[in-house]
CSV table of C-alpha atoms and ligand atoms in Angstrom, one decimal:
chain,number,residue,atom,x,y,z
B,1,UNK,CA,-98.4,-19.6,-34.5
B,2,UNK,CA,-99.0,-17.4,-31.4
B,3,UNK,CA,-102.5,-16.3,-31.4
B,4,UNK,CA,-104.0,-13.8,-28.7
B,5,UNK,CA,-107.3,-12.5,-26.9
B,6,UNK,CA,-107.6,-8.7,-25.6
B,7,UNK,CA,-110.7,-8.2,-23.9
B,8,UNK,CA,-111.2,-4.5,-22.2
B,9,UNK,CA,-111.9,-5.0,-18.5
B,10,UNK,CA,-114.8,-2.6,-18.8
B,11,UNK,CA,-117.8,-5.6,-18.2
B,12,UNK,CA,-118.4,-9.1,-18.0
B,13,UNK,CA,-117.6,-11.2,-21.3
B,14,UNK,CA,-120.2,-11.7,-23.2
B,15,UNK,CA,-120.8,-14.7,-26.2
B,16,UNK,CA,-118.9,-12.6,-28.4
B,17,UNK,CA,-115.8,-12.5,-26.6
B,18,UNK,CA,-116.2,-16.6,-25.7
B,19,UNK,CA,-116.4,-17.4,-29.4
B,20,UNK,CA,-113.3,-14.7,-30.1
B,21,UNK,CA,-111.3,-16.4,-27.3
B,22,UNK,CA,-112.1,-19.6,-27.8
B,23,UNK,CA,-111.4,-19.6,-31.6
B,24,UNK,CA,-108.0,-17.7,-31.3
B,25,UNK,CA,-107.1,-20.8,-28.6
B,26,UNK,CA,-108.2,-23.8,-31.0
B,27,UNK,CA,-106.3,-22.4,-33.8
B,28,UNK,CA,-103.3,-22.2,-31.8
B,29,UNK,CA,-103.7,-25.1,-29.9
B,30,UNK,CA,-104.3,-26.9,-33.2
B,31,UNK,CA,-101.2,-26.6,-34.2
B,32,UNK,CA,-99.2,-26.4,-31.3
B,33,UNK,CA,-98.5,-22.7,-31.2
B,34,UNK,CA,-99.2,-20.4,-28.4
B,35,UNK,CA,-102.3,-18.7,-27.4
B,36,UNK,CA,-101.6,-15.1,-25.2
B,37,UNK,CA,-103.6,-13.4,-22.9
B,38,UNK,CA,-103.7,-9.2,-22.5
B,39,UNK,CA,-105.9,-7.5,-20.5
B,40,UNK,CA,-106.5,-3.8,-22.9
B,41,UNK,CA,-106.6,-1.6,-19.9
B,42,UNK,CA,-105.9,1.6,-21.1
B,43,UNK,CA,-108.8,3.3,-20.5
B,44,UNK,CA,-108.0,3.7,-16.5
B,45,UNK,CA,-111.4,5.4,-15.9
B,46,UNK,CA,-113.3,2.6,-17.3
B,47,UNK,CA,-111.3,-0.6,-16.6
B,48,UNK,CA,-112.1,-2.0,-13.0
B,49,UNK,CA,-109.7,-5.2,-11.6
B,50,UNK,CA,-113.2,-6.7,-10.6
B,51,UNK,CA,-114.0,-7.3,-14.3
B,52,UNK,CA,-110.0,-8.5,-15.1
B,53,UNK,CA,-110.8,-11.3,-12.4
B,54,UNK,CA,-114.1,-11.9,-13.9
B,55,UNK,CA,-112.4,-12.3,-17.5
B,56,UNK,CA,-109.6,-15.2,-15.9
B,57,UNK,CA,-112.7,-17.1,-14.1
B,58,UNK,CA,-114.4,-17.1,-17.4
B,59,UNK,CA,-112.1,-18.3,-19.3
B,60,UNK,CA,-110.6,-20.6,-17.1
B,61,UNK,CA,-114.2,-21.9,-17.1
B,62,UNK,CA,-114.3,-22.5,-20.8
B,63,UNK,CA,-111.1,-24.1,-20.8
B,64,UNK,CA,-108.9,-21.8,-21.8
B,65,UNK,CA,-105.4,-22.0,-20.7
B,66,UNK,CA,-102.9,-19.2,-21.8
B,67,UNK,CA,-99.2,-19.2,-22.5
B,68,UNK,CA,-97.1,-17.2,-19.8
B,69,UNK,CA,-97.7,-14.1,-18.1
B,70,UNK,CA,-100.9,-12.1,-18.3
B,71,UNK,CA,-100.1,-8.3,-20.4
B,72,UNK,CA,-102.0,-5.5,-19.0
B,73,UNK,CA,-101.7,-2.1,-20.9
B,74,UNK,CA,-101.9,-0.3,-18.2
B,75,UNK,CA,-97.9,-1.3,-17.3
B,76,UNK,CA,-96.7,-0.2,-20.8
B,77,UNK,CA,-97.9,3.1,-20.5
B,78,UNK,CA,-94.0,4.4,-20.8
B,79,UNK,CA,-93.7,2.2,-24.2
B,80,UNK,CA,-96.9,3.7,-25.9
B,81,UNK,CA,-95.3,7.5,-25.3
B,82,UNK,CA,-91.7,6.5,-26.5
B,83,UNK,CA,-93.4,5.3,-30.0
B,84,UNK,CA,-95.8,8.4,-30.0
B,85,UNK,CA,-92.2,10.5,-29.1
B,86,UNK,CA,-90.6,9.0,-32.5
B,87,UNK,CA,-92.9,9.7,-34.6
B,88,UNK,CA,-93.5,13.0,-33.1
B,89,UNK,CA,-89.7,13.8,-34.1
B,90,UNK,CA,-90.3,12.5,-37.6
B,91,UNK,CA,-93.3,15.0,-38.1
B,92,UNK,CA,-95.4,12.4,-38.5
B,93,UNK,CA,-97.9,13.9,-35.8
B,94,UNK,CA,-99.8,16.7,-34.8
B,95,UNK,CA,-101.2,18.8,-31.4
B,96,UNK,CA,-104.8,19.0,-32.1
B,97,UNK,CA,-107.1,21.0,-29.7
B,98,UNK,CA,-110.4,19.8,-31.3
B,99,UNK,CA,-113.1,18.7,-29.0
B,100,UNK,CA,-115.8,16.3,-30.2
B,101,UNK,CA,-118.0,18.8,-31.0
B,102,UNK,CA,-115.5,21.3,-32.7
B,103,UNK,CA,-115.4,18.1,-35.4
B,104,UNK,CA,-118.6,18.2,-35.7
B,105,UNK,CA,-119.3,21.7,-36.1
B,106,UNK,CA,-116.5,21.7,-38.8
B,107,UNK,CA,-117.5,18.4,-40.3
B,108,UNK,CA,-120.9,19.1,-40.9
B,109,UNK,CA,-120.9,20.8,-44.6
B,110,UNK,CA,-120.9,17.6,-46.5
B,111,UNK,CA,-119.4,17.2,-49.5
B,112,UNK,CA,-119.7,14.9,-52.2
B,113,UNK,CA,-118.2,11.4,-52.4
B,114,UNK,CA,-116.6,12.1,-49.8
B,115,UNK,CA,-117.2,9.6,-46.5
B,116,UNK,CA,-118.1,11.4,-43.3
B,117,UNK,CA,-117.1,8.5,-41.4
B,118,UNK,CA,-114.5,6.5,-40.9
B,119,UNK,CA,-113.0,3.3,-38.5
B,120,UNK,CA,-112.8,5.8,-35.2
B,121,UNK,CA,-115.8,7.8,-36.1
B,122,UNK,CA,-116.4,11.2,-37.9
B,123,UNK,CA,-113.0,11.6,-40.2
B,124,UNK,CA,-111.0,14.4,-39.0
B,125,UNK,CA,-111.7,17.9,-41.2
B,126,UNK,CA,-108.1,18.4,-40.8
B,127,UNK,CA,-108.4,22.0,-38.0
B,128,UNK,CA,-105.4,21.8,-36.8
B,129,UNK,CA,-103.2,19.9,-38.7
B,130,UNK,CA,-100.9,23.1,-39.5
B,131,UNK,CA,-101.6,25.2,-36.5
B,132,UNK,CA,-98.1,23.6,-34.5
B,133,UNK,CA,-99.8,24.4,-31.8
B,134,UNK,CA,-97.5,24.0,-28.5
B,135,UNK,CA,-98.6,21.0,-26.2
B,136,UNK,CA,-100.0,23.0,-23.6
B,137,UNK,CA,-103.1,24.2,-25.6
B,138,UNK,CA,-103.2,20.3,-27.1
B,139,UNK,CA,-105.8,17.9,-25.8
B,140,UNK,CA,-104.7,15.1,-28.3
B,141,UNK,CA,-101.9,14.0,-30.5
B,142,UNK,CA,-102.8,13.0,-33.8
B,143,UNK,CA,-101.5,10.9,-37.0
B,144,UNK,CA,-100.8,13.4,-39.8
B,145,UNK,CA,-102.1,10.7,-42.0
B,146,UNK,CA,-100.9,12.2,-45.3
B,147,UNK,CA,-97.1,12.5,-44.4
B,148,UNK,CA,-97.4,9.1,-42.3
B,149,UNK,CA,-98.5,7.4,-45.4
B,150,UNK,CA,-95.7,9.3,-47.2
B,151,UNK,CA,-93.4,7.4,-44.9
B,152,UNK,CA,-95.0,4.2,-44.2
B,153,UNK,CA,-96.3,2.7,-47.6
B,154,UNK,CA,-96.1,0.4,-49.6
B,155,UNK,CA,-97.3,-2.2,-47.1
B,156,UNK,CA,-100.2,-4.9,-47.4
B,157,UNK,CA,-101.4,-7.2,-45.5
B,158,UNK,CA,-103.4,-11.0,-45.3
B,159,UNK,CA,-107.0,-10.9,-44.2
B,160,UNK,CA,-108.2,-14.9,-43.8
B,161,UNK,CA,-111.7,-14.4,-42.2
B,162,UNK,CA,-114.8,-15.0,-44.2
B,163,UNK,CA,-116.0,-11.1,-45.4
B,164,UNK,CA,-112.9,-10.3,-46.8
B,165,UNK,CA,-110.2,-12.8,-47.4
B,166,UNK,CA,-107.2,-12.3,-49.4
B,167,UNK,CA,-104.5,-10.1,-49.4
B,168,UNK,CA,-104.9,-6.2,-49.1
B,169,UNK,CA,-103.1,-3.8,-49.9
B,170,UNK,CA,-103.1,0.2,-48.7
B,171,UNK,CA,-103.2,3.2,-50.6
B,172,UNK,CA,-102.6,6.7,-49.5
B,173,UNK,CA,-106.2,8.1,-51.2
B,174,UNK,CA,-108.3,5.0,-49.5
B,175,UNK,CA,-105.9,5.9,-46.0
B,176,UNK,CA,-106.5,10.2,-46.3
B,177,UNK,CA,-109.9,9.7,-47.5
B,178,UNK,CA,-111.8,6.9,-45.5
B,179,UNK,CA,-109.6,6.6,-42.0
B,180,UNK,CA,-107.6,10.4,-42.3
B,181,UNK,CA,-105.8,11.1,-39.3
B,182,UNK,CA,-106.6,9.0,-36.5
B,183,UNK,CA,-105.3,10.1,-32.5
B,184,UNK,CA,-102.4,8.5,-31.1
B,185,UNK,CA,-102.9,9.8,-28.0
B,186,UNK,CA,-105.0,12.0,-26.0
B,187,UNK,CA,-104.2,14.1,-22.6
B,188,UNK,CA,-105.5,11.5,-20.1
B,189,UNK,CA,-104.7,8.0,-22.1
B,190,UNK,CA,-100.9,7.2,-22.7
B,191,UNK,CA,-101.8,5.7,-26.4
B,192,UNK,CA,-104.7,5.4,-28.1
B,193,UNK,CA,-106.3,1.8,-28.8
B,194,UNK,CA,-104.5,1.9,-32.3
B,195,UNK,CA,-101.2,2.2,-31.0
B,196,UNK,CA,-101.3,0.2,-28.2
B,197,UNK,CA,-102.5,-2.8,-29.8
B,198,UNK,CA,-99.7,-2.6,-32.9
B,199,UNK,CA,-97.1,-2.1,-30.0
B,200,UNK,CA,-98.4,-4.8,-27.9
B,201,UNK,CA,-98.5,-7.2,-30.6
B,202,UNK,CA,-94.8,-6.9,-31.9
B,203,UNK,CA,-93.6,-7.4,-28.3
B,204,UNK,CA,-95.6,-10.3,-27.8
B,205,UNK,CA,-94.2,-12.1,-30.8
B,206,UNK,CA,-98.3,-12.1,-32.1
B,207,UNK,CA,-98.3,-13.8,-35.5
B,208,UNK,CA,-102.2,-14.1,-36.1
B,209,UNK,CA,-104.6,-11.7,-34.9
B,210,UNK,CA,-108.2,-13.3,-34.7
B,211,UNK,CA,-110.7,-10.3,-33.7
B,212,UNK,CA,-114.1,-9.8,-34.6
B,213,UNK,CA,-115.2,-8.3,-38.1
B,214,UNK,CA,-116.0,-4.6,-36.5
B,215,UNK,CA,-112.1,-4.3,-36.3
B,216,UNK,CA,-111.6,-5.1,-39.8
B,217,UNK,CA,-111.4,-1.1,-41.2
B,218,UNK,CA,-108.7,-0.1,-38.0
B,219,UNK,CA,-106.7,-3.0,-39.4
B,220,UNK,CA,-105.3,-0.6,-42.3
B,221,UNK,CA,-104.3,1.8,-39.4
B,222,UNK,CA,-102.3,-0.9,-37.8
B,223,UNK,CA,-100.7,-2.0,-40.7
B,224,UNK,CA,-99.3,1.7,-41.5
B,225,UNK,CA,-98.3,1.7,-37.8
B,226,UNK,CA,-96.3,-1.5,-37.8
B,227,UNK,CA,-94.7,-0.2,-41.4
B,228,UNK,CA,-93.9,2.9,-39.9
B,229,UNK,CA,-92.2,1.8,-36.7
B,230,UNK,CA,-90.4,-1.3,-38.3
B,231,UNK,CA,-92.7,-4.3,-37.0
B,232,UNK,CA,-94.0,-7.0,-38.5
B,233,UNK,CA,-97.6,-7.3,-39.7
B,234,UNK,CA,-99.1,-10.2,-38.6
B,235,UNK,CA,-101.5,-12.2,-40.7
B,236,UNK,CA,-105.4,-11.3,-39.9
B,237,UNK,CA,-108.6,-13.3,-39.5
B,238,UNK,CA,-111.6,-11.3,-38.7
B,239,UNK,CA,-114.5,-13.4,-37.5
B,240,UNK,CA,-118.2,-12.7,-38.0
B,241,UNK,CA,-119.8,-11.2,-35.0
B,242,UNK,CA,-122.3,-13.0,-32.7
B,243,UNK,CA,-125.9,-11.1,-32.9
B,244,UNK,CA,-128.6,-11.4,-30.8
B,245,UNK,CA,-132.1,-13.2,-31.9
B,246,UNK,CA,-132.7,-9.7,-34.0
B,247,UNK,CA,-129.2,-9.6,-35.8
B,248,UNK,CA,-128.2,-7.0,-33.7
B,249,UNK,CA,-124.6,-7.0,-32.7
B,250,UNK,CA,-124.0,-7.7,-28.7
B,251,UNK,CA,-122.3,-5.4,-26.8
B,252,UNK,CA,-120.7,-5.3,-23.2
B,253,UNK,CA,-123.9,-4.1,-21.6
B,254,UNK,CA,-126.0,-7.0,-22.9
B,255,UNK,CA,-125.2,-8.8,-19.5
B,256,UNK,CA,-128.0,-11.0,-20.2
B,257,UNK,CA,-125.5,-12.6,-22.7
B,258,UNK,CA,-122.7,-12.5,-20.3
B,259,UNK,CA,-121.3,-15.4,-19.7
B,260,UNK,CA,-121.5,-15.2,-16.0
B,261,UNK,CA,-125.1,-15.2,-16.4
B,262,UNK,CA,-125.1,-18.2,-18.7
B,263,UNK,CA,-122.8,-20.1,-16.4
B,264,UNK,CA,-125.4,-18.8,-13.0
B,265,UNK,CA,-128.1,-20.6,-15.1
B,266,UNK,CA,-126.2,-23.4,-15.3
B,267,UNK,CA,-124.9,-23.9,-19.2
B,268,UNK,CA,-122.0,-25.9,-19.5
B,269,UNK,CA,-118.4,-25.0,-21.3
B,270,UNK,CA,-119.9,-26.9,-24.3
B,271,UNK,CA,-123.2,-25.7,-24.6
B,272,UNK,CA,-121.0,-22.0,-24.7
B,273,UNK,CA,-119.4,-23.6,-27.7
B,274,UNK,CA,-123.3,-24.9,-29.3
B,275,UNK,CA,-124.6,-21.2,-28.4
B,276,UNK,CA,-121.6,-19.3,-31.0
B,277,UNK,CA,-121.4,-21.9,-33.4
B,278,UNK,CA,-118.2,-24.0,-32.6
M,301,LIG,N1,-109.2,-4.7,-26.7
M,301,LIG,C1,-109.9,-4.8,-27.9
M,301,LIG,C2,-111.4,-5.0,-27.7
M,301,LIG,O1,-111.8,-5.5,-26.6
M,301,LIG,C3,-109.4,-5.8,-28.9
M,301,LIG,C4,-108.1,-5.5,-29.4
M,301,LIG,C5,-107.8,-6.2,-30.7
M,301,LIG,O2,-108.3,-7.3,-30.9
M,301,LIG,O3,-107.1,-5.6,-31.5
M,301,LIG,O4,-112.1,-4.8,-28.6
């Protein structure tokens, strides 16, 4: 088993991350697997190496030890474009020009049954997808979801966590009408999250993903991925999130929740542990 933890360096690490990281290192260390470490820095203008040395102290602190050498993104930029470059050549993508708000404008007659929304947002109303336009006018690349699906299914794969275990598997109607065609890529990112994370995984040998339950929906976007560029599909547990005293979900500003804070206040490694339920 080789399990892994991706934080963003974008802000401290919050409960939520401690009970992701720590539960993807039990399970591995239960059974004498390995337990990896990556450091999802794509986003250059948001990740800052003060938070990446925050995220080691942290989990160092909660005794977490990883397997080998830490994986930052940001040195696998050239890998993320090669994929994006084959799929490109199999007509599996498109230049799309579309700014948040030409989506919206476009989006906005709704019709019925339809879902507006999908795992990255407001579904793609589809603007470009047969413009070809040339890359100078693009600001993004996107997954021509219709054709990818085309290419890439049959595929399926195991969910264990508690919402939605079992085995699933993808259809092209679910993949064109509740996800539609995702970006790969966009001007100023080498690969989008989607495509990074699928890459990432193969080459780290990942054979369980354990993320949160908000990632469940993007999982049938990395499953096409890995069936489309030839790579396995690990098996996936998506773990409930930890909420704050209203239910609402914590999120990387909530630096009251941050474990720095919690560990300033003096709370020990197992009273981290107590606080998510483990
Ligand atoms: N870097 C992602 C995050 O912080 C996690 C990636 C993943 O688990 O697929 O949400």
């Amino acid at each position: 088993m080789i399990t892994r933890f991706a934080p963003s360096p974008t802000g401290p690490l919050h409960l939520g991350h401690a009970y992701s990281a720590l539960l993807a290192h039990d399970r591995a260390r239960a059974v004498g697997g390995r337990f990896l470490l990556r450091i999802d820095d794509l986003d250059q203008s948001r990740a800052r190496v003060a938070w990446e040395e925050q995220i080691y102290d942290d989990l160092s602190w909660l005794g977490i030890t990883w397997d080998g050498p830490v994986r930052r993104q940001s040195e696998h930029f050239a890998d993320y474009a090669a994929a994006l470059d084959g799929l490109t050549a199999r007509g599996l993508t498109f230049s799309c020009r579309c700014s948040r708000r030409d989506i919206e404008t476009a989006a906005s007659a709704p019709q019925e049954g339809v879902p507006a929304f999908g795992p990255d947002g407001r579904i793609y109303p589809g603007t470009c997808r047969d413009l070809a336009l040339p890359d100078t006018e693009a600001t993004s690349t996107r997954l021509d979801m219709a054709r990818a699906c085309a290419a890439g299914l049959p595929a399926q794969f195991t969910e264990t966590g508690p919402a939605h275990a079992g085995l699933h598997n993808l259809t092209a109607e679910d993949l064109t009408t509740t996800v539609g065609d995702v970006v790969l890529s966009r001007r100023q990112m080498a690969g989008s999250y989607h495509l990074s994370v699928v890459l990432d995984d193969a080459a780290t040998g990942v054979t369980h993903v354990v993320r949160g339950e908000d990632l469940f929906e993007a999982t049938r976007i990395h499953v096409l991925l890995q069936s489309l560029l030839d790579l396995p599909t690990p098996e996936y547990h998506h773990h409930r999130l930890i909420r704050d005293e209203a239910g609402k979900r914590l999120a990387k500003r909530d630096d009251a929740r941050a474990i720095a804070t919690y560990r300033a206040d003096g709370a020990s490694p197992a009273d981290i542990r107590a606080m998510v339920g483990l």
